[in-house]
Amino acid sequence: MTPLYKITLPESKGEVYAKMERLNPTGTHKDRSLGPWILHYKKMGRNEFVISSSGNSAVSAAKYCDEIGAVLHIFVGEKTDESKLAKIRARENVFLNISKTPMKDAVRFSKERGLINLRSSKDDLALEGYKPIAYELQKELPRVDNIFVPTSSGTTLEGIYLGFKDMGGRLPAFFAVQTAKLHPIAGYFDKDFVNEDSSYATAIVDSIAYRRDRIKKIAKETGGGGFVISNKYLEDARKVLLKTGFKAFDAGWQSILSFAGFLKREKQGQTRKGTVSVCIFTD
């Protein structure tokens, strides 16, 4: 179970919490999914995998493949953070490929070799590991009204939603938060932004978004939506977070993205008195 921290905002009408998924073993929420996902295929006799990643998924997959003695072929982009590459290189049975088109190359390689491609947007087994986040939140809080999720493919958001569905009862409103650089899901709900060429939240990379229709449906069903966040908004959200007692190392830009989504909704006057919101801090 990851910690849940209350973020104290005196001027807010409601309560807001950070679910600290960044405190998983490799520092990312990806551990939730990739551990059981890889183990499932291992039990089926599969021992060699492929993954394309902006960094976090590769670090996580490398850990779990290393632990069970599986082979992993990783495809990452040319601008992948060096600290993440160092973590990958420290693992056994991992073959690292730096590519201009990592996703395309991973798909081609996996098809040519007949290997499992750990692509979360196309494999529903990836959803299962995120369900326990919902189970934990139900234990940790008397109720949850809103959940803000930094969203690339949408797998994390859908998995948490399915966890709440499994438990029955009232569902929280789900909000997909994306960047002004890439927003194939959140841009459907939020038009108040200007497109940008880059974003601090570099892990939001899925421009295809195979799950976009599912995420839109979930948002509509639960009374949620989406928010598109600019770099300026990210900077401002970080300043607010630091004033509450968080340290600079307590949250990466993807985590701040979810909090910025909460702040944008709050600024729009949509937070009702007494509501309980949770931001998923993924890195």
mmCIF file of C-alpha atoms in Angstrom:
data_model
loop_
_atom_site.group_PDB
_atom_site.id
_atom_site.type_symbol
_atom_site.label_atom_id
_atom_site.label_comp_id
_atom_site.label_asym_id
_atom_site.label_seq_id
_atom_site.Cartn_x
_atom_site.Cartn_y
_atom_site.Cartn_z
ATOM 1 C CA MET A 1 0.000 0.000 0.000
ATOM 2 C CA THR A 2 1.398 3.406 -0.967
ATOM 3 C CA PRO A 3 1.034 6.393 1.399
ATOM 4 C CA LEU A 4 -1.731 8.953 1.117
ATOM 5 C CA TYR A 5 -0.711 12.519 2.007
ATOM 6 C CA LYS A 6 -3.121 15.358 2.679
ATOM 7 C CA ILE A 7 -2.263 18.562 0.814
ATOM 8 C CA THR A 8 -3.283 21.506 2.988
ATOM 9 C CA LEU A 9 -4.814 24.306 0.935
ATOM 10 C CA PRO A 10 -6.478 26.796 3.319
ATOM 11 C CA GLU A 11 -8.480 28.501 0.575
ATOM 12 C CA SER A 12 -9.898 25.285 -0.905
ATOM 13 C CA LYS A 13 -13.517 24.367 -0.253
ATOM 14 C CA GLY A 14 -12.671 20.673 -0.171
ATOM 15 C CA GLU A 15 -9.925 18.261 0.839
ATOM 16 C CA VAL A 16 -7.217 17.082 -1.545
ATOM 17 C CA TYR A 17 -4.830 14.162 -1.128
ATOM 18 C CA ALA A 18 -1.804 12.843 -3.000
ATOM 19 C CA LYS A 19 -1.703 9.082 -3.527
ATOM 20 C CA MET A 20 2.047 8.533 -3.551
ATOM 21 C CA GLU A 21 2.485 5.952 -6.309
ATOM 22 C CA ARG A 22 5.987 7.335 -6.827
ATOM 23 C CA LEU A 23 6.961 5.397 -3.682
ATOM 24 C CA ASN A 24 6.643 2.049 -5.430
ATOM 25 C CA PRO A 25 9.928 0.058 -5.689
ATOM 26 C CA THR A 26 11.251 1.726 -8.871
ATOM 27 C CA GLY A 27 9.765 5.147 -8.119
ATOM 28 C CA THR A 28 6.771 4.889 -10.439
ATOM 29 C CA HIS A 29 3.174 3.665 -10.553
ATOM 30 C CA LYS A 30 4.210 1.388 -13.431
ATOM 31 C CA ASP A 31 5.309 -1.208 -10.855
ATOM 32 C CA ARG A 32 1.652 -1.773 -10.012
ATOM 33 C CA SER A 33 0.959 -3.077 -13.488
ATOM 34 C CA LEU A 34 4.183 -4.539 -14.818
ATOM 35 C CA GLY A 35 4.972 -6.879 -11.924
ATOM 36 C CA PRO A 36 1.772 -8.973 -12.099
ATOM 37 C CA TRP A 37 1.516 -8.531 -15.880
ATOM 38 C CA ILE A 38 4.952 -10.043 -16.557
ATOM 39 C CA LEU A 39 4.407 -12.766 -13.948
ATOM 40 C CA HIS A 40 1.143 -13.759 -15.649
ATOM 41 C CA TYR A 41 2.936 -14.400 -18.935
ATOM 42 C CA LYS A 42 5.804 -16.125 -17.128
ATOM 43 C CA LYS A 43 3.315 -18.632 -15.698
ATOM 44 C CA MET A 44 2.121 -19.257 -19.259
ATOM 45 C CA GLY A 45 5.667 -20.215 -20.244
ATOM 46 C CA ARG A 46 6.709 -16.928 -21.853
ATOM 47 C CA ASN A 47 10.183 -15.777 -20.895
ATOM 48 C CA GLU A 48 11.115 -13.036 -23.364
ATOM 49 C CA PHE A 49 9.473 -9.647 -23.692
ATOM 50 C CA VAL A 50 9.599 -6.361 -25.601
ATOM 51 C CA ILE A 51 8.679 -2.895 -24.361
ATOM 52 C CA SER A 52 8.811 0.659 -25.719
ATOM 53 C CA SER A 53 8.919 3.418 -23.145
ATOM 54 C CA SER A 54 9.650 7.035 -22.330
ATOM 55 C CA GLY A 55 11.634 5.677 -19.377
ATOM 56 C CA ASN A 56 9.538 4.701 -16.356
ATOM 57 C CA SER A 57 7.934 1.586 -17.854
ATOM 58 C CA ALA A 58 11.312 0.365 -19.054
ATOM 59 C CA VAL A 59 12.885 0.788 -15.614
ATOM 60 C CA SER A 60 10.002 -1.074 -13.999
ATOM 61 C CA ALA A 61 9.869 -3.884 -16.570
ATOM 62 C CA ALA A 62 13.641 -4.342 -16.306
ATOM 63 C CA LYS A 63 13.333 -4.878 -12.550
ATOM 64 C CA TYR A 64 10.616 -7.521 -12.773
ATOM 65 C CA CYS A 65 12.136 -9.366 -15.725
ATOM 66 C CA ASP A 66 15.494 -9.409 -13.940
ATOM 67 C CA GLU A 67 13.918 -10.845 -10.783
ATOM 68 C CA ILE A 68 12.330 -13.804 -12.600
ATOM 69 C CA GLY A 69 15.191 -14.382 -15.052
ATOM 70 C CA ALA A 70 13.267 -13.247 -18.130
ATOM 71 C CA VAL A 71 14.818 -11.540 -21.163
ATOM 72 C CA LEU A 72 13.682 -8.006 -21.992
ATOM 73 C CA HIS A 73 14.238 -5.975 -25.170
ATOM 74 C CA ILE A 74 13.741 -2.268 -24.465
ATOM 75 C CA PHE A 75 13.184 0.470 -27.047
ATOM 76 C CA VAL A 76 13.476 4.049 -25.796
ATOM 77 C CA GLY A 77 13.692 7.441 -27.460
ATOM 78 C CA GLU A 78 16.882 9.392 -28.053
ATOM 79 C CA LYS A 79 16.033 11.957 -25.349
ATOM 80 C CA THR A 80 15.401 9.460 -22.547
ATOM 81 C CA ASP A 81 16.725 10.636 -19.180
ATOM 82 C CA GLU A 82 20.244 9.339 -18.506
ATOM 83 C CA SER A 83 19.399 8.418 -14.915
ATOM 84 C CA LYS A 84 16.705 6.067 -16.185
ATOM 85 C CA LEU A 85 19.061 4.542 -18.743
ATOM 86 C CA ALA A 86 21.576 3.874 -15.960
ATOM 87 C CA LYS A 87 18.945 1.974 -13.960
ATOM 88 C CA ILE A 88 18.093 -0.114 -17.021
ATOM 89 C CA ARG A 89 21.731 -0.929 -17.779
ATOM 90 C CA ALA A 90 22.220 -2.148 -14.205
ATOM 91 C CA ARG A 91 19.809 -5.048 -14.813
ATOM 92 C CA GLU A 92 20.606 -8.517 -16.149
ATOM 93 C CA ASN A 93 19.240 -10.000 -19.412
ATOM 94 C CA VAL A 94 18.169 -6.586 -20.696
ATOM 95 C CA PHE A 95 18.888 -5.414 -24.247
ATOM 96 C CA LEU A 96 18.591 -1.643 -24.591
ATOM 97 C CA ASN A 97 17.831 -0.070 -27.974
ATOM 98 C CA ILE A 98 17.828 3.715 -28.381
ATOM 99 C CA SER A 99 15.650 4.646 -31.328
ATOM 100 C CA LYS A 100 14.094 7.555 -33.198
ATOM 101 C CA THR A 101 10.824 5.587 -33.365
ATOM 102 C CA PRO A 102 10.790 3.334 -30.274
ATOM 103 C CA MET A 103 7.131 2.326 -30.375
ATOM 104 C CA LYS A 104 7.197 1.425 -34.062
ATOM 105 C CA ASP A 105 10.469 -0.468 -33.697
ATOM 106 C CA ALA A 106 9.189 -2.400 -30.669
ATOM 107 C CA VAL A 107 6.063 -3.483 -32.556
ATOM 108 C CA ARG A 108 8.120 -4.609 -35.546
ATOM 109 C CA PHE A 109 10.684 -6.437 -33.405
ATOM 110 C CA SER A 110 8.057 -8.265 -31.346
ATOM 111 C CA LYS A 111 6.228 -9.416 -34.479
ATOM 112 C CA GLU A 112 9.418 -10.604 -36.163
ATOM 113 C CA ARG A 113 10.493 -12.596 -33.083
ATOM 114 C CA GLY A 114 7.047 -13.715 -31.927
ATOM 115 C CA LEU A 115 7.538 -12.070 -28.525
ATOM 116 C CA ILE A 116 5.123 -10.518 -26.035
ATOM 117 C CA ASN A 117 5.025 -6.745 -26.503
ATOM 118 C CA LEU A 118 4.238 -5.123 -23.160
ATOM 119 C CA ARG A 119 2.093 -2.386 -24.643
ATOM 120 C CA SER A 120 -0.366 -1.260 -21.995
ATOM 121 C CA SER A 121 -2.723 0.495 -24.377
ATOM 122 C CA LYS A 122 -3.376 -2.741 -26.285
ATOM 123 C CA ASP A 123 -3.293 -5.426 -23.559
ATOM 124 C CA ASP A 124 -6.031 -5.414 -20.923
ATOM 125 C CA LEU A 125 -3.892 -7.529 -18.594
ATOM 126 C CA ALA A 126 -2.085 -4.260 -17.888
ATOM 127 C CA LEU A 127 -5.220 -2.938 -16.176
ATOM 128 C CA GLU A 128 -5.308 -5.504 -13.387
ATOM 129 C CA GLY A 129 -2.387 -4.157 -11.386
ATOM 130 C CA TYR A 130 -3.965 -0.715 -11.024
ATOM 131 C CA LYS A 131 -7.190 -1.970 -9.424
ATOM 132 C CA PRO A 132 -5.657 -2.190 -5.914
ATOM 133 C CA ILE A 133 -5.184 1.593 -5.925
ATOM 134 C CA ALA A 134 -8.979 1.847 -5.725
ATOM 135 C CA TYR A 135 -9.163 -0.789 -2.976
ATOM 136 C CA GLU A 136 -6.573 1.101 -0.931
ATOM 137 C CA LEU A 137 -8.305 4.455 -1.363
ATOM 138 C CA GLN A 138 -11.556 2.986 -0.088
ATOM 139 C CA LYS A 139 -9.744 1.830 3.064
ATOM 140 C CA GLU A 140 -7.826 5.078 3.525
ATOM 141 C CA LEU A 141 -10.669 7.568 3.044
ATOM 142 C CA PRO A 142 -14.351 7.605 4.076
ATOM 143 C CA ARG A 143 -15.205 8.581 0.518
ATOM 144 C CA VAL A 144 -13.585 9.798 -2.695
ATOM 145 C CA ASP A 145 -15.427 12.317 -4.862
ATOM 146 C CA ASN A 146 -12.840 13.129 -7.551
ATOM 147 C CA ILE A 147 -9.715 11.438 -8.903
ATOM 148 C CA PHE A 148 -7.168 13.270 -11.064
ATOM 149 C CA VAL A 149 -4.877 11.017 -13.104
ATOM 150 C CA PRO A 150 -1.902 12.090 -15.267
ATOM 151 C CA THR A 151 -2.818 10.372 -18.501
ATOM 152 C CA SER A 152 -0.820 9.064 -21.440
ATOM 153 C CA SER A 153 -2.502 5.894 -22.748
ATOM 154 C CA GLY A 154 -5.237 6.010 -20.093
ATOM 155 C CA THR A 155 -4.416 2.558 -18.711
ATOM 156 C CA THR A 156 -3.893 3.770 -15.139
ATOM 157 C CA LEU A 157 -7.160 5.688 -15.063
ATOM 158 C CA GLU A 158 -9.134 2.784 -16.503
ATOM 159 C CA GLY A 159 -7.558 0.307 -14.085
ATOM 160 C CA ILE A 160 -8.431 2.433 -11.036
ATOM 161 C CA TYR A 161 -11.961 2.877 -12.365
ATOM 162 C CA LEU A 162 -12.357 -0.894 -12.753
ATOM 163 C CA GLY A 163 -11.192 -1.330 -9.158
ATOM 164 C CA PHE A 164 -13.991 0.922 -7.939
ATOM 165 C CA LYS A 165 -16.454 -0.893 -10.201
ATOM 166 C CA ASP A 166 -15.407 -4.215 -8.661
ATOM 167 C CA MET A 167 -16.286 -2.908 -5.198
ATOM 168 C CA GLY A 168 -19.685 -1.576 -6.251
ATOM 169 C CA GLY A 169 -21.340 1.514 -4.861
ATOM 170 C CA ARG A 170 -20.900 5.137 -5.810
ATOM 171 C CA LEU A 171 -18.106 5.951 -8.248
ATOM 172 C CA PRO A 172 -15.801 8.969 -7.939
ATOM 173 C CA ALA A 173 -15.573 11.378 -10.864
ATOM 174 C CA PHE A 174 -12.509 10.634 -12.998
ATOM 175 C CA PHE A 175 -10.445 13.385 -14.631
ATOM 176 C CA ALA A 176 -7.756 12.684 -17.240
ATOM 177 C CA VAL A 177 -5.009 15.311 -17.062
ATOM 178 C CA GLN A 178 -2.767 15.828 -20.096
ATOM 179 C CA THR A 179 -0.301 18.390 -21.402
ATOM 180 C CA ALA A 180 -0.674 21.285 -23.812
ATOM 181 C CA LYS A 181 1.758 19.375 -26.025
ATOM 182 C CA LEU A 182 -0.248 16.128 -26.177
ATOM 183 C CA HIS A 183 -3.933 15.888 -25.264
ATOM 184 C CA PRO A 184 -5.890 13.416 -27.440
ATOM 185 C CA ILE A 185 -8.162 12.601 -24.477
ATOM 186 C CA ALA A 186 -8.291 15.660 -22.215
ATOM 187 C CA GLY A 187 -8.586 18.006 -25.189
ATOM 188 C CA TYR A 188 -12.049 16.580 -25.811
ATOM 189 C CA PHE A 189 -13.236 18.100 -22.510
ATOM 190 C CA ASP A 190 -10.991 21.136 -22.048
ATOM 191 C CA LYS A 191 -10.662 23.860 -24.701
ATOM 192 C CA ASP A 192 -9.052 26.464 -22.453
ATOM 193 C CA PHE A 193 -5.411 26.148 -23.535
ATOM 194 C CA VAL A 194 -2.876 26.995 -26.229
ATOM 195 C CA ASN A 195 -0.913 24.182 -27.892
ATOM 196 C CA GLU A 196 2.757 23.921 -26.911
ATOM 197 C CA ASP A 197 5.736 22.275 -28.609
ATOM 198 C CA SER A 198 7.096 20.696 -25.428
ATOM 199 C CA SER A 199 6.087 19.857 -21.878
ATOM 200 C CA TYR A 200 7.865 19.332 -18.574
ATOM 201 C CA ALA A 201 5.703 16.222 -18.153
ATOM 202 C CA THR A 202 7.687 14.182 -20.668
ATOM 203 C CA ALA A 203 6.043 10.836 -19.874
ATOM 204 C CA ILE A 204 2.788 11.895 -21.540
ATOM 205 C CA VAL A 205 3.653 10.469 -24.950
ATOM 206 C CA ASP A 206 0.766 8.397 -26.351
ATOM 207 C CA SER A 207 -0.522 10.365 -29.335
ATOM 208 C CA ILE A 208 -2.568 7.417 -30.643
ATOM 209 C CA ALA A 209 -4.433 6.741 -27.379
ATOM 210 C CA TYR A 210 -6.213 3.506 -28.231
ATOM 211 C CA ARG A 211 -8.121 3.770 -24.965
ATOM 212 C CA ARG A 212 -9.415 7.278 -25.644
ATOM 213 C CA ASP A 213 -13.032 6.215 -26.254
ATOM 214 C CA ARG A 214 -13.055 4.134 -23.067
ATOM 215 C CA ILE A 215 -11.614 7.005 -21.038
ATOM 216 C CA LYS A 216 -14.129 9.474 -22.458
ATOM 217 C CA LYS A 217 -16.923 7.054 -21.574
ATOM 218 C CA ILE A 218 -15.611 6.633 -18.015
ATOM 219 C CA ALA A 219 -15.325 10.398 -17.566
ATOM 220 C CA LYS A 220 -18.872 10.971 -18.798
ATOM 221 C CA GLU A 221 -20.303 8.097 -16.750
ATOM 222 C CA THR A 222 -18.739 9.346 -13.522
ATOM 223 C CA GLY A 223 -19.334 13.064 -14.029
ATOM 224 C CA GLY A 224 -15.654 13.710 -14.611
ATOM 225 C CA GLY A 225 -13.790 15.052 -17.627
ATOM 226 C CA GLY A 226 -10.321 16.188 -18.562
ATOM 227 C CA PHE A 227 -7.890 19.060 -18.193
ATOM 228 C CA VAL A 228 -5.094 20.261 -20.475
ATOM 229 C CA ILE A 229 -2.171 21.822 -18.612
ATOM 230 C CA SER A 230 0.440 24.262 -19.924
ATOM 231 C CA ASN A 231 4.039 24.500 -18.721
ATOM 232 C CA LYS A 232 3.201 27.785 -16.981
ATOM 233 C CA TYR A 233 0.361 26.076 -15.150
ATOM 234 C CA LEU A 234 2.735 23.265 -14.157
ATOM 235 C CA GLU A 235 5.222 25.802 -12.779
ATOM 236 C CA ASP A 236 2.500 27.545 -10.793
ATOM 237 C CA ALA A 237 1.148 24.241 -9.455
ATOM 238 C CA ARG A 238 4.646 23.263 -8.334
ATOM 239 C CA LYS A 239 5.000 26.543 -6.420
ATOM 240 C CA VAL A 240 1.673 25.938 -4.679
ATOM 241 C CA LEU A 241 2.703 22.385 -3.796
ATOM 242 C CA LEU A 242 6.050 23.497 -2.351
ATOM 243 C CA LYS A 243 4.280 26.039 -0.140
ATOM 244 C CA THR A 244 2.231 23.224 1.415
ATOM 245 C CA GLY A 245 5.339 21.488 2.724
ATOM 246 C CA PHE A 246 6.197 19.174 -0.156
ATOM 247 C CA LYS A 247 9.876 19.097 -1.096
ATOM 248 C CA ALA A 248 11.143 19.383 -4.661
ATOM 249 C CA PHE A 249 12.011 15.674 -4.744
ATOM 250 C CA ASP A 250 8.552 14.620 -3.513
ATOM 251 C CA ALA A 251 6.885 14.955 -6.902
ATOM 252 C CA GLY A 252 7.919 14.705 -10.548
ATOM 253 C CA TRP A 253 6.224 16.646 -13.313
ATOM 254 C CA GLN A 254 3.674 13.914 -14.029
ATOM 255 C CA SER A 255 2.594 14.014 -10.377
ATOM 256 C CA ILE A 256 2.389 17.796 -10.496
ATOM 257 C CA LEU A 257 0.297 17.432 -13.651
ATOM 258 C CA SER A 258 -2.461 15.683 -11.691
ATOM 259 C CA PHE A 259 -2.363 18.376 -8.995
ATOM 260 C CA ALA A 260 -2.497 21.080 -11.669
ATOM 261 C CA GLY A 261 -5.672 19.441 -12.970
ATOM 262 C CA PHE A 262 -7.197 19.743 -9.514
ATOM 263 C CA LEU A 263 -6.154 23.412 -9.283
ATOM 264 C CA LYS A 264 -7.569 24.209 -12.716
ATOM 265 C CA ARG A 265 -10.921 22.723 -11.735
ATOM 266 C CA GLU A 266 -10.783 24.613 -8.436
ATOM 267 C CA LYS A 267 -10.073 27.869 -10.272
ATOM 268 C CA GLN A 268 -13.156 27.264 -12.397
ATOM 269 C CA GLY A 269 -15.229 27.187 -9.203
ATOM 270 C CA GLN A 270 -16.233 23.554 -9.601
ATOM 271 C CA THR A 271 -15.088 22.328 -6.171
ATOM 272 C CA ARG A 272 -18.057 21.955 -3.828
ATOM 273 C CA LYS A 273 -17.725 22.370 -0.075
ATOM 274 C CA GLY A 274 -16.554 19.211 1.657
ATOM 275 C CA THR A 275 -15.584 17.276 -1.461
ATOM 276 C CA VAL A 276 -12.670 14.850 -1.264
ATOM 277 C CA SER A 277 -10.258 14.768 -4.207
ATOM 278 C CA VAL A 278 -7.281 12.494 -4.851
ATOM 279 C CA CYS A 279 -4.374 13.267 -7.183
ATOM 280 C CA ILE A 280 -2.388 10.251 -8.360
ATOM 281 C CA PHE A 281 1.301 11.111 -7.899
ATOM 282 C CA THR A 282 2.904 8.742 -10.376
ATOM 283 C CA ASP A 283 6.569 9.791 -10.283
#
